[in-house]
PDB file of C-alpha atoms in Angstrom:
ATOM      1  CA  MET A   1      73.425 164.245  87.121  1.00 65.00           C
ATOM      2  CA  LEU A   2      76.994 165.893  87.312  1.00 62.00           C
ATOM      3  CA  ASN A   3      77.766 164.730  90.493  1.00 78.00           C
ATOM      4  CA  ILE A   4      76.341 161.001  89.987  1.00 83.00           C
ATOM      5  CA  LYS A   5      78.620 160.965  86.422  1.00 83.00           C
ATOM      6  CA  THR A   6      82.007 162.725  88.254  1.00 83.00           C
ATOM      7  CA  GLY A   7      81.653 160.740  91.111  1.00 86.00           C
ATOM      8  CA  ILE A   8      81.277 157.186  88.234  1.00 88.00           C
ATOM      9  CA  TYR A   9      84.265 158.816  86.799  1.00 84.00           C
ATOM     10  CA  LYS A  10      86.473 159.326  89.291  1.00 90.00           C
ATOM     11  CA  ILE A  11      86.056 155.117  90.726  1.00 92.00           C
ATOM     12  CA  LEU A  12      86.303 154.159  86.829  1.00 92.00           C
ATOM     13  CA  PHE A  13      90.093 156.373  87.113  1.00 90.00           C
ATOM     14  CA  GLN A  14      91.795 154.993  89.888  1.00 92.00           C
ATOM     15  CA  ILE A  15      90.443 151.400  88.811  1.00 95.00           C
ATOM     16  CA  LEU A  16      92.503 152.426  85.951  1.00 94.00           C
ATOM     17  CA  LEU A  17      96.059 154.306  87.006  1.00 96.00           C
ATOM     18  CA  ARG A  18      95.847 150.804  88.651  1.00 96.00           C
ATOM     19  CA  THR A  19      96.034 147.925  86.800  1.00 97.00           C
ATOM     20  CA  PRO A  20      98.992 146.160  86.103  1.00 97.00           C
ATOM     21  CA  ASP A  21     101.218 147.369  82.927  1.00 97.00           C
ATOM     22  CA  VAL A  22     100.566 144.182  82.006  1.00 98.00           C
ATOM     23  CA  PHE A  23      97.708 144.843  81.543  1.00 98.00           C
ATOM     24  CA  TYR A  24      98.502 148.214  79.143  1.00 98.00           C
ATOM     25  CA  SER A  25     101.243 146.391  77.408  1.00 98.00           C
ATOM     26  CA  ALA A  26      98.668 144.408  75.737  1.00 98.00           C
ATOM     27  CA  LEU A  27      96.064 147.163  75.492  1.00 97.00           C
ATOM     28  CA  PHE A  28      98.628 148.955  73.597  1.00 98.00           C
ATOM     29  CA  ALA A  29      99.498 146.212  71.474  1.00 98.00           C
ATOM     30  CA  ILE A  30      96.325 146.059  70.496  1.00 98.00           C
ATOM     31  CA  ALA A  31      94.635 149.631  70.164  1.00 97.00           C
ATOM     32  CA  PHE A  32      97.459 151.074  68.155  1.00 98.00           C
ATOM     33  CA  PRO A  33      97.059 149.050  64.665  1.00 97.00           C
ATOM     34  CA  ILE A  34      93.185 150.344  65.879  1.00 97.00           C
ATOM     35  CA  TYR A  35      94.303 153.779  65.747  1.00 97.00           C
ATOM     36  CA  LYS A  36      96.865 153.678  63.093  1.00 97.00           C
ATOM     37  CA  ALA A  37      94.086 152.888  60.116  1.00 96.00           C
ATOM     38  CA  LEU A  38      91.404 155.314  61.669  1.00 96.00           C
ATOM     39  CA  HIS A  39      94.098 158.189  61.803  1.00 95.00           C
ATOM     40  CA  THR A  40      96.389 157.461  58.703  1.00 94.00           C
ATOM     41  CA  LYS A  41      95.161 161.626  56.816  1.00 90.00           C
ATOM     42  CA  ARG A  42      95.011 162.778  60.846  1.00 92.00           C
ATOM     43  CA  ALA A  43      97.805 162.294  63.337  1.00 95.00           C
ATOM     44  CA  TYR A  44      99.326 158.841  62.358  1.00 97.00           C
ATOM     45  CA  GLY A  45      99.289 160.780  58.580  1.00 96.00           C
ATOM     46  CA  ARG A  46     101.306 163.834  60.068  1.00 95.00           C
ATOM     47  CA  THR A  47     103.676 162.088  62.216  1.00 96.00           C
ATOM     48  CA  VAL A  48     104.979 160.200  60.000  1.00 96.00           C
ATOM     49  CA  MET A  49     104.890 163.004  57.512  1.00 95.00           C
ATOM     50  CA  HIS A  50     107.154 165.167  60.101  1.00 94.00           C
ATOM     51  CA  LEU A  51     109.731 162.003  61.687  1.00 95.00           C
ATOM     52  CA  ALA A  52     110.289 161.768  57.628  1.00 94.00           C
ATOM     53  CA  ASN A  53     110.842 164.489  56.914  1.00 93.00           C
ATOM     54  CA  ALA A  54     113.196 165.461  59.684  1.00 94.00           C
ATOM     55  CA  LYS A  55     115.377 163.136  58.913  1.00 92.00           C
ATOM     56  CA  ALA A  56     117.120 165.438  56.849  1.00 92.00           C
ATOM     57  CA  TYR A  57     117.600 167.921  59.959  1.00 92.00           C
ATOM     58  CA  LEU A  58     118.102 164.755  63.320  1.00 92.00           C
ATOM     59  CA  LYS A  59     119.868 161.266  63.001  1.00 86.00           C
ATOM     60  CA  THR A  60     116.989 158.987  64.296  1.00 87.00           C
ATOM     61  CA  ASN A  61     115.597 156.129  63.123  1.00 91.00           C
ATOM     62  CA  VAL A  62     112.532 156.777  65.552  1.00 95.00           C
ATOM     63  CA  SER A  63     109.101 156.025  63.612  1.00 96.00           C
ATOM     64  CA  ALA A  64     105.650 156.774  64.010  1.00 97.00           C
ATOM     65  CA  ARG A  65     104.690 154.018  66.120  1.00 97.00           C
ATOM     66  CA  ASP A  66     107.910 154.494  69.404  1.00 97.00           C
ATOM     67  CA  MET A  67     106.226 157.865  69.206  1.00 97.00           C
ATOM     68  CA  PHE A  68     102.590 156.770  69.685  1.00 97.00           C
ATOM     69  CA  ARG A  69     103.578 154.521  72.553  1.00 97.00           C
ATOM     70  CA  GLY A  70     105.905 157.069  74.055  1.00 96.00           C
ATOM     71  CA  ILE A  71     102.675 159.018  74.181  1.00 96.00           C
ATOM     72  CA  PHE A  72     100.957 156.309  75.307  1.00 97.00           C
ATOM     73  CA  TRP A  73     103.229 155.211  79.316  1.00 97.00           C
ATOM     74  CA  ASN A  74     104.551 159.060  79.134  1.00 97.00           C
ATOM     75  CA  ALA A  75     100.546 159.521  79.670  1.00 96.00           C
ATOM     76  CA  LEU A  76     100.056 156.915  81.971  1.00 97.00           C
ATOM     77  CA  ASP A  77     103.250 158.224  84.236  1.00 98.00           C
ATOM     78  CA  SER A  78     102.072 161.525  84.495  1.00 97.00           C
ATOM     79  CA  TYR A  79      97.996 160.751  85.358  1.00 96.00           C
ATOM     80  CA  ARG A  80      99.992 158.150  88.489  1.00 98.00           C
ATOM     81  CA  GLY A  81     102.043 161.171  89.349  1.00 97.00           C
ATOM     82  CA  LEU A  82      99.939 163.896  89.811  1.00 96.00           C
ATOM     83  CA  ALA A  83      97.680 161.171  91.137  1.00 96.00           C
ATOM     84  CA  ARG A  84     100.262 161.001  93.606  1.00 96.00           C
ATOM     85  CA  PHE A  85     101.176 157.849  93.417  1.00 97.00           C
ATOM     86  CA  LYS A  86     104.501 156.250  95.336  1.00 97.00           C
ATOM     87  CA  SER A  87     106.011 154.208  91.563  1.00 96.00           C
ATOM     88  CA  VAL A  88     105.697 157.433  89.812  1.00 98.00           C
ATOM     89  CA  GLU A  89     107.085 159.732  92.618  1.00 97.00           C
ATOM     90  CA  ASN A  90     109.975 158.280  93.552  1.00 98.00           C
ATOM     91  CA  ARG A  91     111.433 157.766  89.954  1.00 98.00           C
ATOM     92  CA  ILE A  92     111.705 161.540  89.381  1.00 98.00           C
ATOM     93  CA  VAL A  93     114.938 163.418  89.239  1.00 98.00           C
ATOM     94  CA  TYR A  94     115.369 167.222  89.336  1.00 98.00           C
ATOM     95  CA  GLU A  95     118.359 168.538  88.002  1.00 98.00           C
ATOM     96  CA  ASN A  96     119.791 172.253  87.786  1.00 98.00           C
ATOM     97  CA  GLU A  97     117.076 173.117  90.583  1.00 98.00           C
ATOM     98  CA  GLU A  98     118.577 175.875  91.855  1.00 98.00           C
ATOM     99  CA  ILE A  99     118.640 177.875  88.872  1.00 98.00           C
ATOM    100  CA  ILE A 100     114.714 177.885  89.376  1.00 98.00           C
ATOM    101  CA  ARG A 101     115.183 178.649  93.592  1.00 98.00           C
ATOM    102  CA  GLU A 102     117.279 181.701  92.487  1.00 98.00           C
ATOM    103  CA  ALA A 103     114.874 182.998  89.768  1.00 98.00           C
ATOM    104  CA  VAL A 104     111.694 183.032  92.585  1.00 98.00           C
ATOM    105  CA  LYS A 105     113.795 185.262  95.018  1.00 97.00           C
ATOM    106  CA  HIS A 106     113.837 188.084  92.665  1.00 96.00           C
ATOM    107  CA  GLY A 107     110.222 188.329  92.068  1.00 97.00           C
ATOM    108  CA  PRO A 108     107.593 186.583  89.345  1.00 98.00           C
ATOM    109  CA  VAL A 109     108.653 183.493  87.218  1.00 98.00           C
ATOM    110  CA  ALA A 110     107.165 182.111  83.779  1.00 98.00           C
ATOM    111  CA  GLY A 111     107.859 178.397  83.975  1.00 98.00           C
ATOM    112  CA  ILE A 112     107.872 177.227  80.719  1.00 98.00           C
ATOM    113  CA  SER A 113     107.640 173.880  78.634  1.00 98.00           C
ATOM    114  CA  ILE A 114     107.291 171.883  75.864  1.00 98.00           C
ATOM    115  CA  HIS A 115     104.482 168.202  75.505  1.00 97.00           C
ATOM    116  CA  GLN A 116     107.720 165.835  75.968  1.00 98.00           C
ATOM    117  CA  GLY A 117     107.553 162.940  78.834  1.00 98.00           C
ATOM    118  CA  ALA A 118     105.884 163.225  80.614  1.00 98.00           C
ATOM    119  CA  PHE A 119     104.858 166.649  80.944  1.00 97.00           C
ATOM    120  CA  GLU A 120     101.954 166.429  82.819  1.00 95.00           C
ATOM    121  CA  LEU A 121     104.052 166.030  85.916  1.00 97.00           C
ATOM    122  CA  LEU A 122     105.785 169.917  85.402  1.00 97.00           C
ATOM    123  CA  HIS A 123     103.088 172.243  86.799  1.00 97.00           C
ATOM    124  CA  ARG A 124     102.929 169.650  90.116  1.00 96.00           C
ATOM    125  CA  ALA A 125     107.333 169.696  89.903  1.00 97.00           C
ATOM    126  CA  LEU A 126     106.456 173.704  90.065  1.00 98.00           C
ATOM    127  CA  CYS A 127     104.697 173.547  94.190  1.00 98.00           C
ATOM    128  CA  ARG A 128     108.360 172.194  95.370  1.00 97.00           C
ATOM    129  CA  TYR A 129     109.358 175.388  94.183  1.00 98.00           C
ATOM    130  CA  SER A 130     106.458 178.717  94.696  1.00 98.00           C
ATOM    131  CA  GLU A 131     103.263 178.068  97.185  1.00 97.00           C
ATOM    132  CA  HIS A 132     101.603 180.725  93.982  1.00 98.00           C
ATOM    133  CA  VAL A 133     101.730 178.243  90.870  1.00 98.00           C
ATOM    134  CA  HIS A 134      99.184 179.788  88.226  1.00 98.00           C
ATOM    135  CA  LEU A 135      98.468 177.585  85.439  1.00 96.00           C
ATOM    136  CA  ILE A 136      96.697 177.386  82.618  1.00 88.00           C
ATOM    137  CA  THR A 137      94.219 175.083  80.748  1.00 86.00           C
ATOM    138  CA  ASP A 138      92.212 174.564  78.264  1.00 74.00           C
ATOM    139  CA  SER A 139      88.610 172.963  77.964  1.00 64.00           C
ATOM    140  CA  VAL A 140      88.589 169.004  77.372  1.00 65.00           C
ATOM    141  CA  GLY A 141      86.126 166.683  77.506  1.00 63.00           C
ATOM    142  CA  ASN A 142      82.267 166.479  79.031  1.00 72.00           C
ATOM    143  CA  ASP A 143      81.919 168.883  82.160  1.00 78.00           C
ATOM    144  CA  ALA A 144      82.463 165.816  84.479  1.00 79.00           C
ATOM    145  CA  PHE A 145      85.520 164.216  82.715  1.00 78.00           C
ATOM    146  CA  ARG A 146      86.643 167.728  83.474  1.00 81.00           C
ATOM    147  CA  GLU A 147      86.244 168.118  86.707  1.00 86.00           C
ATOM    148  CA  VAL A 148      88.306 164.761  87.440  1.00 84.00           C
ATOM    149  CA  LEU A 149      90.905 166.348  85.933  1.00 84.00           C
ATOM    150  CA  LYS A 150      91.016 169.077  87.669  1.00 86.00           C
ATOM    151  CA  GLU A 151      91.061 167.385  90.300  1.00 89.00           C
ATOM    152  CA  LEU A 152      93.720 165.364  89.659  1.00 88.00           C
ATOM    153  CA  ARG A 153      96.328 168.052  88.632  1.00 90.00           C
ATOM    154  CA  SER A 154      94.866 170.015  91.701  1.00 91.00           C
ATOM    155  CA  ASP A 155      97.824 171.209  94.440  1.00 94.00           C
ATOM    156  CA  PRO A 156      97.194 173.426  97.635  1.00 96.00           C
ATOM    157  CA  HIS A 157      99.779 175.677  95.801  1.00 97.00           C
ATOM    158  CA  LEU A 158      98.394 175.504  92.459  1.00 97.00           C
ATOM    159  CA  THR A 159      95.190 177.910  90.512  1.00 96.00           C
ATOM    160  CA  GLU A 160      94.110 176.774  87.123  1.00 94.00           C
ATOM    161  CA  TYR A 161      92.833 179.404  84.537  1.00 93.00           C
ATOM    162  CA  HIS A 162      90.747 179.660  81.546  1.00 88.00           C
ATOM    163  CA  PRO A 163      92.858 181.024  78.487  1.00 86.00           C
ATOM    164  CA  GLU A 164      90.110 183.398  78.485  1.00 88.00           C
ATOM    165  CA  GLU A 165      90.815 185.040  82.406  1.00 93.00           C
ATOM    166  CA  THR A 166      94.905 185.780  80.773  1.00 93.00           C
ATOM    167  CA  GLY A 167      94.478 188.989  82.988  1.00 96.00           C
ATOM    168  CA  LYS A 168      93.617 187.981  86.695  1.00 97.00           C
ATOM    169  CA  LEU A 169      96.184 185.412  85.900  1.00 97.00           C
ATOM    170  CA  ILE A 170      99.100 187.783  85.163  1.00 98.00           C
ATOM    171  CA  ARG A 171      97.448 190.688  87.627  1.00 98.00           C
ATOM    172  CA  ASP A 172      97.794 187.297  90.509  1.00 98.00           C
ATOM    173  CA  LEU A 173     101.037 186.255  88.809  1.00 98.00           C
ATOM    174  CA  PHE A 174     103.005 189.414  90.620  1.00 98.00           C
ATOM    175  CA  LYS A 175     100.256 190.287  92.915  1.00 98.00           C
ATOM    176  CA  THR A 176     101.651 186.648  94.437  1.00 98.00           C
ATOM    177  CA  LYS A 177     105.416 186.482  93.002  1.00 97.00           C
ATOM    178  CA  GLY A 178     104.548 183.345  91.597  1.00 98.00           C
ATOM    179  CA  ILE A 179     105.257 181.433  88.982  1.00 98.00           C
ATOM    180  CA  LEU A 180     103.327 181.314  85.859  1.00 98.00           C
ATOM    181  CA  ALA A 181     103.454 176.571  84.283  1.00 97.00           C
ATOM    182  CA  MET A 182     102.697 176.873  80.620  1.00 95.00           C
ATOM    183  CA  VAL A 183     104.034 174.519  77.207  1.00 96.00           C
ATOM    184  CA  PHE A 184     104.492 176.830  74.954  1.00 96.00           C
ATOM    185  CA  ASP A 185     104.614 174.833  71.108  1.00 95.00           C
ATOM    186  CA  GLN A 186     100.651 173.634  70.806  1.00 91.00           C
ATOM    187  CA  GLY A 187      98.145 176.191  71.404  1.00 85.00           C
ATOM    188  CA  LYS A 188      94.964 176.840  69.913  1.00 79.00           C
ATOM    189  CA  ASN A 189      92.468 179.647  68.925  1.00 76.00           C
ATOM    190  CA  THR A 190      95.762 182.411  69.919  1.00 84.00           C
ATOM    191  CA  LYS A 191      98.164 183.395  67.573  1.00 89.00           C
ATOM    192  CA  GLY A 192     101.641 182.190  68.066  1.00 93.00           C
ATOM    193  CA  ASN A 193     105.396 183.656  66.956  1.00 95.00           C
ATOM    194  CA  GLU A 194     106.880 183.281  64.043  1.00 95.00           C
ATOM    195  CA  VAL A 195     110.212 181.173  64.051  1.00 96.00           C
ATOM    196  CA  GLN A 196     112.410 178.642  62.765  1.00 93.00           C
ATOM    197  CA  LEU A 197     112.964 175.468  64.031  1.00 95.00           C
ATOM    198  CA  PHE A 198     115.813 173.196  62.356  1.00 94.00           C
ATOM    199  CA  GLY A 199     115.669 175.129  59.240  1.00 91.00           C
ATOM    200  CA  LYS A 200     111.798 174.932  59.167  1.00 89.00           C
ATOM    201  CA  ALA A 201     108.919 177.457  59.336  1.00 91.00           C
ATOM    202  CA  SER A 202     107.329 177.440  62.346  1.00 94.00           C
ATOM    203  CA  THR A 203     105.147 178.330  65.584  1.00 95.00           C
ATOM    204  CA  LEU A 204     105.741 178.609  69.340  1.00 97.00           C
ATOM    205  CA  TYR A 205     103.463 180.032  71.752  1.00 96.00           C
ATOM    206  CA  LEU A 206     105.629 182.873  73.761  1.00 97.00           C
ATOM    207  CA  ARG A 207     103.197 185.740  74.265  1.00 96.00           C
ATOM    208  CA  LEU A 208     102.686 185.709  77.123  1.00 96.00           C
ATOM    209  CA  PRO A 209     106.546 184.604  78.936  1.00 97.00           C
ATOM    210  CA  GLN A 210     107.258 187.478  76.117  1.00 98.00           C
ATOM    211  CA  LYS A 211     104.897 189.884  78.292  1.00 98.00           C
ATOM    212  CA  VAL A 212     105.154 188.716  81.748  1.00 98.00           C
ATOM    213  CA  ASN A 213     108.905 189.235  81.248  1.00 98.00           C
ATOM    214  CA  GLN A 214     108.938 193.179  79.506  1.00 98.00           C
ATOM    215  CA  MET A 215     106.608 193.479  83.219  1.00 98.00           C
ATOM    216  CA  GLY A 216     108.891 192.329  85.012  1.00 98.00           C
ATOM    217  CA  ALA A 217     109.357 188.513  85.818  1.00 98.00           C
ATOM    218  CA  SER A 218     111.952 185.953  84.194  1.00 98.00           C
ATOM    219  CA  VAL A 219     111.367 183.653  82.346  1.00 98.00           C
ATOM    220  CA  VAL A 220     113.254 179.678  83.329  1.00 98.00           C
ATOM    221  CA  THR A 221     112.905 176.490  80.580  1.00 98.00           C
ATOM    222  CA  PHE A 222     112.664 173.600  82.071  1.00 98.00           C
ATOM    223  CA  ARG A 223     111.911 169.868  80.428  1.00 98.00           C
ATOM    224  CA  THR A 224     111.290 166.676  81.250  1.00 98.00           C
ATOM    225  CA  TRP A 225     111.933 162.840  79.960  1.00 98.00           C
ATOM    226  CA  THR A 226     112.326 159.609  80.451  1.00 98.00           C
ATOM    227  CA  ASN A 227     116.056 157.383  80.481  1.00 97.00           C
ATOM    228  CA  THR A 228     116.886 154.353  79.877  1.00 95.00           C
ATOM    229  CA  LYS A 229     116.991 153.639  84.056  1.00 96.00           C
ATOM    230  CA  ARG A 230     112.931 154.877  84.167  1.00 96.00           C
ATOM    231  CA  GLN A 231     113.758 157.608  85.599  1.00 98.00           C
ATOM    232  CA  ILE A 232     110.843 160.905  85.157  1.00 98.00           C
ATOM    233  CA  VAL A 233     114.268 163.881  84.744  1.00 98.00           C
ATOM    234  CA  ILE A 234     113.133 167.395  84.729  1.00 98.00           C
ATOM    235  CA  ARG A 235     115.359 169.282  84.119  1.00 98.00           C
ATOM    236  CA  PHE A 236     116.001 173.218  84.559  1.00 98.00           C
ATOM    237  CA  GLU A 237     117.672 174.999  81.551  1.00 98.00           C
ATOM    238  CA  SER A 238     117.995 178.270  81.844  1.00 98.00           C
ATOM    239  CA  ALA A 239     116.829 181.497  82.785  1.00 98.00           C
ATOM    240  CA  TYR A 240     115.915 184.366  81.164  1.00 98.00           C
ATOM    241  CA  PRO A 241     115.727 188.110  83.136  1.00 98.00           C
ATOM    242  CA  PRO A 242     113.408 190.627  83.390  1.00 98.00           C
ATOM    243  CA  LYS A 243     113.131 192.576  80.134  1.00 98.00           C
ATOM    244  CA  THR A 244     115.449 190.425  77.725  1.00 98.00           C
ATOM    245  CA  GLU A 245     114.998 192.123  74.581  1.00 98.00           C
ATOM    246  CA  PRO A 246     112.318 189.888  72.954  1.00 96.00           C
ATOM    247  CA  GLU A 247     113.879 189.018  69.737  1.00 96.00           C
ATOM    248  CA  LYS A 248     116.339 186.777  71.582  1.00 97.00           C
ATOM    249  CA  LEU A 249     114.463 185.805  74.026  1.00 98.00           C
ATOM    250  CA  VAL A 250     112.451 184.226  71.147  1.00 98.00           C
ATOM    251  CA  ALA A 251     115.319 183.326  68.925  1.00 97.00           C
ATOM    252  CA  GLY A 252     117.000 181.428  72.504  1.00 98.00           C
ATOM    253  CA  ILE A 253     114.302 179.468  73.531  1.00 98.00           C
ATOM    254  CA  ALA A 254     113.557 178.576  70.088  1.00 98.00           C
ATOM    255  CA  LYS A 255     117.018 177.065  70.165  1.00 97.00           C
ATOM    256  CA  GLU A 256     117.077 175.442  73.248  1.00 98.00           C
ATOM    257  CA  THR A 257     114.311 173.718  71.644  1.00 98.00           C
ATOM    258  CA  GLU A 258     115.700 171.854  69.253  1.00 97.00           C
ATOM    259  CA  THR A 259     117.990 170.529  71.073  1.00 97.00           C
ATOM    260  CA  TRP A 260     115.276 169.348  73.518  1.00 98.00           C
ATOM    261  CA  ILE A 261     113.738 167.301  70.153  1.00 97.00           C
ATOM    262  CA  SER A 262     117.427 166.648  68.883  1.00 96.00           C
ATOM    263  CA  GLU A 263     118.039 164.339  72.352  1.00 97.00           C
ATOM    264  CA  HIS A 264     114.101 162.979  73.107  1.00 96.00           C
ATOM    265  CA  PRO A 265     112.580 162.659  69.872  1.00 96.00           C
ATOM    266  CA  GLU A 266     110.163 159.591  70.441  1.00 95.00           C
ATOM    267  CA  GLN A 267     109.461 161.588  72.904  1.00 96.00           C
ATOM    268  CA  TRP A 268     107.723 164.806  71.776  1.00 97.00           C
ATOM    269  CA  SER A 269     104.411 165.355  70.576  1.00 96.00           C
ATOM    270  CA  TRP A 270     105.321 165.287  66.930  1.00 95.00           C
ATOM    271  CA  ASN A 271     101.152 163.701  65.938  1.00 93.00           C
ATOM    272  CA  TYR A 272     100.207 168.243  66.643  1.00 90.00           C
ATOM    273  CA  HIS A 273      98.888 169.168  63.420  1.00 86.00           C
ATOM    274  CA  GLY A 274     100.180 172.989  64.151  1.00 86.00           C
ATOM    275  CA  ASN A 275     103.610 171.655  64.092  1.00 89.00           C
ATOM    276  CA  PHE A 276     106.023 172.809  61.340  1.00 87.00           C
ATOM    277  CA  ARG A 277     103.146 175.188  60.978  1.00 81.00           C
ATOM    278  CA  VAL A 278     103.488 179.303  60.350  1.00 74.00           C
TER     279      VAL A 278
END
C-alpha cells in the first residue's frame, strides 16, 4: 500500500511541477484570501503582527500578502530546482564561492542559513563543494509523502539524518571532512540560543554549529534570495574559523541575520510561530 501511495504522489508531484505558471498565479489569487480567513489567529495573524512591529526597526512596506506570495513562488522554484528543471537551474547565480571553497580545504564545515528565498535549494548547492554533505531533516506529512520529498532532495553527495541522529551526523561529518547543512532560524523540540534581533528578544538554533565549531569545524554562513531579474542568488557571506569564541560566533551570526532580513524582508518566513520569542 505504501509503495502504491508513494507512486501516486510522485506522479501528481511531477504533474504539478510541470503545470504552467499562469495556473499558479490564478491559484494564489484564489487560495490566499481563503488561507487568510482560516489563519487570522495563526500564521497570517502572526505575520501581520510581526510586520507591523517591524516598521519600528525596518524601512519596509512589505505586507503579509507580499510575504506569503514570496513563500509560494520560492517554494515552487525550490521544488522545480530539486527536480533539476533547467528553467530553474539556469537562473541560479553563485557569489563569493571562494569562501566555501577555501573553508572545505581545511576540514569539515557547517554551512548554515535561514528560511529565506528558495532555501530548499541550499543543501543541493553545497554538493558543488563536497562529496559528503550531511543534512538534518524533520518529519513532514505521511510516510509516502516523506519518501517523495526524500527522493526529490536526494543527490549522490547528500546524506539525510533525522534530528535524533545528531550523534551519527557529527561522527560522519568529521570522518568524511564534509559539510553539515542546516537552517538556524527555526526549530522544533530543541533548545535554541537567546539572541537580540533588531533589539528584540528572539531565538536562533545554533547549538549544533557551535558544537562542531568547538570540535574543529569552521562555520560558513550563506543565503539565497530572488532578485528583480528573477535570478536565484546564492551568496556565501562569512567564514568563522574552528574554535571561535562561542559568544562571538552567536553574536556575529545574529548580526548577519538582521542584515539578511533587512535586505529582503518579503522573502523571509515571518509566519513561523517561534519568531521573536525566547
